[in-house]
Coordinates of C-alpha atoms in Angstrom, one line a residue:
M1418 CA -44.0 24.3 -2.8
S1419 CA -46.6 21.7 -1.8
K1420 CA -46.3 22.7 1.8
E1421 CA -47.2 26.3 1.0
R1422 CA -50.3 25.2 -1.1
S1423 CA -51.5 22.7 1.4
K1424 CA -54.6 23.7 3.5
S1425 CA -54.2 20.7 5.8
K1426 CA -52.2 21.4 9.0
D1427 CA -51.2 17.7 9.2
T1428 CA -49.8 17.8 5.7
K1429 CA -47.9 20.9 6.4
L1430 CA -46.5 19.3 9.6
L1431 CA -45.5 16.2 7.7
L1432 CA -43.8 18.2 5.0
D1433 CA -42.0 20.3 7.6
E1434 CA -40.6 17.0 9.1
Y1435 CA -39.4 15.8 5.7
E1436 CA -37.8 19.2 5.0
Q1437 CA -35.8 19.1 8.3
R1438 CA -34.6 15.5 7.5
I1439 CA -33.4 16.6 4.1
F1440 CA -31.8 19.7 5.6
S1441 CA -29.7 17.7 8.0
M1442 CA -28.2 15.8 5.0
L1443 CA -27.9 19.0 2.9
K1444 CA -26.0 20.8 5.7
I1445 CA -23.3 18.1 5.6
H1446 CA -22.9 18.6 1.8
D1447 CA -22.6 22.4 2.4
M1448 CA -20.0 22.0 5.2
L1449 CA -17.9 19.5 3.2
D1450 CA -17.9 21.8 0.2
K1451 CA -17.1 24.9 2.3
N1452 CA -14.1 23.2 4.0
N1453 CA -12.9 21.4 0.9
Q1454 CA -13.0 18.3 3.0
Y1455 CA -15.1 15.6 1.4
T1456 CA -14.9 12.6 3.7
E1457 CA -15.2 13.9 7.3
I1458 CA -17.1 16.6 9.2
N1459 CA -16.5 18.2 12.6
L1460 CA -19.2 17.1 15.0
S1461 CA -19.3 20.3 17.1
E1462 CA -19.6 22.5 14.0
Y1463 CA -22.3 20.3 12.5
L1464 CA -24.4 20.3 15.7
L1465 CA -24.2 24.1 15.9
E1466 CA -25.3 24.4 12.2
L1467 CA -28.3 22.0 12.8
I1468 CA -29.4 23.9 15.9
A1469 CA -29.2 27.3 14.0
E1470 CA -31.4 25.9 11.3
Y1471 CA -34.0 24.7 13.8
K1472 CA -34.0 28.1 15.5
H1473 CA -34.5 29.7 12.1
T1474 CA -37.2 27.3 11.0
Y1475 CA -39.1 27.5 14.3
P1476 CA -38.8 31.1 15.4
Q1477 CA -41.6 30.7 17.9
I1478 CA -39.3 28.6 20.0
S1479 CA -35.9 29.9 19.0
N1480 CA -35.4 31.3 22.5
N1481 CA -36.2 28.0 24.1
F1482 CA -32.9 26.3 23.2
R1483 CA -30.2 25.7 25.8
V1484 CA -27.1 24.8 24.0
E1485 CA -23.8 23.6 25.5
I1486 CA -21.6 22.4 22.7
E1487 CA -17.9 22.1 23.6
D1488 CA -15.5 22.9 20.8
I1489 CA -14.3 19.3 20.3
D1490 CA -12.1 18.5 17.4
H1491 CA -13.8 15.2 16.5
L1492 CA -14.4 14.3 12.9
L1493 CA -17.2 12.0 11.8
S1494 CA -17.3 10.2 8.4
T1495 CA -20.0 11.6 6.2
K1496 CA -22.0 8.4 6.6
K1497 CA -22.0 8.7 10.4
A1498 CA -22.7 12.4 10.2
I1499 CA -25.8 11.8 8.1
H1500 CA -27.0 9.2 10.7
V1501 CA -26.3 11.6 13.6
G1502 CA -28.1 14.4 11.8
L1503 CA -31.1 12.3 11.2
I1504 CA -31.1 11.2 14.9
I1505 CA -31.0 14.8 16.1
S1506 CA -33.6 15.9 13.6
E1507 CA -36.0 13.1 14.7
I1508 CA -35.5 14.0 18.4
L1509 CA -36.0 17.7 17.8
L1510 CA -39.0 17.2 15.6
N1511 CA -40.7 15.0 18.2
S1512 CA -39.9 17.5 20.9
I1513 CA -41.3 20.4 18.9
K1514 CA -44.4 18.4 17.9
Y1515 CA -45.3 17.0 21.3
A1516 CA -43.6 18.9 24.1
S1517 CA -43.4 22.5 22.9
T1518 CA -47.2 23.0 23.0
L1519 CA -47.9 21.0 26.1
T1520 CA -45.0 22.0 28.4
K1521 CA -45.1 25.2 30.5
N1522 CA -41.8 27.1 30.1
Y1523 CA -40.8 24.6 27.4
M1524 CA -37.0 24.2 27.0
V1525 CA -35.0 22.0 24.7
S1526 CA -31.4 21.2 25.8
I1527 CA -28.5 20.0 23.7
S1528 CA -25.1 19.4 25.0
L1529 CA -21.9 17.8 23.7
K1530 CA -19.2 17.1 26.2
Q1531 CA -16.0 15.2 26.4
L1532 CA -16.5 12.6 29.1
N1533 CA -13.0 11.2 29.0
K1534 CA -10.1 10.8 26.6
N1535 CA -12.0 8.3 24.4
T1536 CA -15.7 9.2 25.0
L1537 CA -18.0 12.0 23.9
A1538 CA -21.6 12.4 25.2
L1539 CA -24.4 14.0 23.3
Q1540 CA -27.4 14.7 25.4
I1541 CA -30.6 16.0 23.8
G1542 CA -34.1 16.4 25.1
D1543 CA -36.7 18.7 26.7
N1544 CA -38.4 19.4 30.0
G1545 CA -41.6 17.7 28.9
A1546 CA -43.4 15.1 30.9
G1547 CA -41.4 12.2 29.5
F1548 CA -42.6 9.0 27.8
D1549 CA -41.8 5.3 27.7
F1550 CA -39.4 5.1 24.8
A1551 CA -39.5 1.3 24.5
K1552 CA -43.4 1.1 24.5
E1553 CA -43.8 4.1 22.1
T1554 CA -41.2 2.7 19.7
K1555 CA -43.4 -0.4 19.2
D1556 CA -46.4 1.8 18.5
S1557 CA -44.7 4.4 16.4
N1558 CA -44.6 4.5 12.6
L1559 CA -41.3 6.2 11.8
G1560 CA -39.6 8.6 14.2
L1561 CA -38.7 6.6 17.3
P1562 CA -37.9 3.3 15.5
L1563 CA -35.7 5.4 13.1
I1564 CA -33.8 6.9 16.1
K1565 CA -33.2 3.5 17.6
D1566 CA -32.2 1.8 14.3
L1567 CA -29.7 4.6 13.5
I1568 CA -28.1 4.4 17.0
D1569 CA -27.9 0.6 16.8
Q1570 CA -26.4 0.8 13.3
L1571 CA -23.7 3.2 14.6
E1572 CA -23.1 0.9 17.6
F1573 CA -23.4 3.9 19.9
K1574 CA -24.2 3.5 23.6
A1575 CA -27.5 5.2 24.3
T1576 CA -29.9 5.9 27.1
Y1577 CA -33.5 6.6 26.0
P1578 CA -36.3 8.7 27.6
T1579 CA -38.5 7.2 30.4
K1580 CA -41.8 8.3 31.8
N1581 CA -40.0 10.9 34.0
N1582 CA -37.2 11.9 31.7
C1583 CA -37.3 13.3 28.2
Y1584 CA -33.5 13.0 27.5
Y1585 CA -31.5 10.9 25.1
T1586 CA -27.9 10.4 26.0
I1587 CA -25.7 9.1 23.2
E1588 CA -22.0 8.2 23.8
F1589 CA -19.5 8.2 21.0
D1590 CA -16.3 6.0 21.4
T1591 CA -13.7 8.2 19.7
T1592 CA -11.3 5.2 19.3
L1593 CA -13.6 3.5 16.8
A1594 CA -13.3 4.2 13.1
Q1595 CA -14.7 7.6 12.2

């Protein structure tokens, strides 16, 4: 309600970001309830739900998503799913905020693939100019440090954007506890 009443573009943008973070957690609750499964969530289904919400929330770029989500039967605990949802939300919010308006033929790509028997890879990013993740993380106030902290907490292997590459690659070891 505050977002609709606000006259400041910055305030509306900030409230949009908080709304998306909350949605990523709310979507888990909805999926758990729908499946009568209250401890785990299917990673592929969750990613597709999050992407659908972003397309709905940002119709101006809904055609700018390239999605390649393999139907992988991998369950995450609700705690890990919340962390993964927040990571994805932060990455997408940053992409929309910084790259969508500055990049000609802007495209955001999301893929989930089985690399081998015990490893899944989530790649997410855009065709923007790129940035130095390590440097920007030190100067950032919330989004980038949050991404790094959540990935570190989950003990996932990750590759971060560089000056010539706007993609995050996150590897899940499926042999570790869900």
